[in-house]
mmCIF file of C-alpha atoms in Angstrom:
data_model
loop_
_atom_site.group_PDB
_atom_site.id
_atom_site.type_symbol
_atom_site.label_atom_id
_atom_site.label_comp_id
_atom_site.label_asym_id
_atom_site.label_seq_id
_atom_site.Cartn_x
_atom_site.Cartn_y
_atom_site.Cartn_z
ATOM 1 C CA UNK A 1 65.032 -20.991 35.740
ATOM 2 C CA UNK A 2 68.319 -20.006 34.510
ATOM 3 C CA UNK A 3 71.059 -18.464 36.092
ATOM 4 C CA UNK A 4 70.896 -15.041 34.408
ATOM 5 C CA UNK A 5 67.132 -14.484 36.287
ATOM 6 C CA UNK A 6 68.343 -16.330 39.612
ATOM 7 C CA UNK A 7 71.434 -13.675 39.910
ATOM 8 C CA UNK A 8 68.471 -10.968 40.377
ATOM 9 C CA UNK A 9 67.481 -12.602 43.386
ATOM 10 C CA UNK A 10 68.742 -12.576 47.171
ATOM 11 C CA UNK A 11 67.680 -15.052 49.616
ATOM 12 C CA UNK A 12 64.831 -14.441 51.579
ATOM 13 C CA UNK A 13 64.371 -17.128 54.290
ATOM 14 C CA UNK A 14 65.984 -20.870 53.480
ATOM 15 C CA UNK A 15 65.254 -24.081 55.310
ATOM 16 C CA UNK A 16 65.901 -27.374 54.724
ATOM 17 C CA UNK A 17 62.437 -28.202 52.273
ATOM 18 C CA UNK A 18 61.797 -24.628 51.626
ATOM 19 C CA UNK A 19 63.980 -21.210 50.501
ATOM 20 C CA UNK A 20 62.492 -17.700 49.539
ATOM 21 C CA UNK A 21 64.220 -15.315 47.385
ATOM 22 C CA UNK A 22 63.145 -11.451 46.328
ATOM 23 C CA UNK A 23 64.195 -9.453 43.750
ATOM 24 C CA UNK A 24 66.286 -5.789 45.313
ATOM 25 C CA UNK A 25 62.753 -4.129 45.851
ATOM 26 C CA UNK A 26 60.657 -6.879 46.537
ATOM 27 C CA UNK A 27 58.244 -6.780 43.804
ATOM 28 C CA UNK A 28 59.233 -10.490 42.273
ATOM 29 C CA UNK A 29 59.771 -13.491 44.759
ATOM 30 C CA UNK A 30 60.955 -17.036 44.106
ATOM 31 C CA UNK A 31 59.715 -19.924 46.382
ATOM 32 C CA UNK A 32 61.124 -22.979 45.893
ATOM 33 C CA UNK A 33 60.036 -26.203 47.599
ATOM 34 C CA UNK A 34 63.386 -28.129 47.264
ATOM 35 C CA UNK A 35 62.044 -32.194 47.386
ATOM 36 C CA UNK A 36 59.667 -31.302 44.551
ATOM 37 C CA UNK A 37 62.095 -29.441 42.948
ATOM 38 C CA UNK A 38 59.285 -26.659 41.796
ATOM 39 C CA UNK A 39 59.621 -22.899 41.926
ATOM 40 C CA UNK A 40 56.833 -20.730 41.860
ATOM 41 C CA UNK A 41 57.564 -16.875 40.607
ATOM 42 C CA UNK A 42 55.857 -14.752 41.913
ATOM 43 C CA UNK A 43 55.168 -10.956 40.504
ATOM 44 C CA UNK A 44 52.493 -8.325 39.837
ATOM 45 C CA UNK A 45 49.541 -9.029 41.913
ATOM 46 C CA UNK A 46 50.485 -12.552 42.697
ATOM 47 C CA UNK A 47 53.692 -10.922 44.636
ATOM 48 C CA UNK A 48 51.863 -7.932 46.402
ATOM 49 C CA UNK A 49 49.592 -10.756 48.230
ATOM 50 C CA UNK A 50 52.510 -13.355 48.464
ATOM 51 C CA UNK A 51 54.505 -10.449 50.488
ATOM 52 C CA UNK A 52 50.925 -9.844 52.871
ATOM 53 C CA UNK A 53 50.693 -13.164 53.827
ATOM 54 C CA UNK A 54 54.139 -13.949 54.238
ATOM 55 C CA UNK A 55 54.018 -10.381 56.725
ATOM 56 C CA UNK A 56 51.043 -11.901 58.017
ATOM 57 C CA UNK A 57 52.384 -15.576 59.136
ATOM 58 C CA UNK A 58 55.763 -13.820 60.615
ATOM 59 C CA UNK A 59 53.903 -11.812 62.996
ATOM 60 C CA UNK A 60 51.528 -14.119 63.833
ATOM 61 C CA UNK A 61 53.847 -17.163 64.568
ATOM 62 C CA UNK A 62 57.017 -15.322 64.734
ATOM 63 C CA UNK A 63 58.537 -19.093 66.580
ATOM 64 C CA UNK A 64 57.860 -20.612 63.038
ATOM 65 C CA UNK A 65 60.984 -21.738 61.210
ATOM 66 C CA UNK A 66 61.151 -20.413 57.475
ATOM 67 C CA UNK A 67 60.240 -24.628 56.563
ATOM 68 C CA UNK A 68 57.075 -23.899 58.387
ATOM 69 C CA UNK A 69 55.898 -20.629 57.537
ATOM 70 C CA UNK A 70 57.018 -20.992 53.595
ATOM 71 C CA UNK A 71 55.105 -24.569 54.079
ATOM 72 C CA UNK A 72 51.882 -22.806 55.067
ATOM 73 C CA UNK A 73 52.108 -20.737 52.322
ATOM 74 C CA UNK A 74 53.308 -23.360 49.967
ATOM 75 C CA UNK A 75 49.914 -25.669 50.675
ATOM 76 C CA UNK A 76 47.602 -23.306 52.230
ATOM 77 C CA UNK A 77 48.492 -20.071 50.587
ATOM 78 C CA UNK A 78 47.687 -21.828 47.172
ATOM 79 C CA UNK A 79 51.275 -20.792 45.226
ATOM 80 C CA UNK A 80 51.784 -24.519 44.856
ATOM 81 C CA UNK A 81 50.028 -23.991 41.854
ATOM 82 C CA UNK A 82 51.401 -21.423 40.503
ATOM 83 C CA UNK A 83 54.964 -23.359 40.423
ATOM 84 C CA UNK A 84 57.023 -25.232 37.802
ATOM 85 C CA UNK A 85 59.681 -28.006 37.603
ATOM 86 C CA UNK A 86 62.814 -26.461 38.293
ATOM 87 C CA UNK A 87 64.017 -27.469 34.768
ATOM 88 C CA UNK A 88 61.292 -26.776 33.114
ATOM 89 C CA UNK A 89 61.337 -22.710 34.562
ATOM 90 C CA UNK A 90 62.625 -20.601 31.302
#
């Protein structure tokens, strides 16, 4: 991903395999599994249900530390798929 695109983006929630970053109005997120070094962008529908779940897994297990909930949603969620290499991201 280059710079240009990740200077539109604020961090989210960051752990130590995991960080989550949203565009200003949280429409476009970026979540990044750091020891695959993979980011999966996330907008347009893809973002509106990435943003419910993530809602979703904070209220339910609000004791979850951002490695854990961005985990769930990393593996379970499905957006695992979705990402690239991190130098592959244009």
């Amino acid at each position: 991903m280059t710079e240009n695109i990740q200077a539109l983006f604020k961090l989210v929630a960051e752990g130590e395999e995991f960080e989550l970053s949203a565009n200003d109005s949280n429409t476009e997120y970026l979540l990044r599994n750091k020891e695959d070094a993979s980011t999966a962008h996330l907008e347009g529908d893809d973002a509106e249900a990435f943003s419910q779940e993530y809602s979703t897994i904070k209220t339910q297990f609000p004791d979850y530390s951002a490695d854990q909930m961005l985990a769930q949603l990393w593996d379970q969620g499905g957006y695992s798929w979705m990402a690239l290499a991190d130098e592959d991201e244009a």
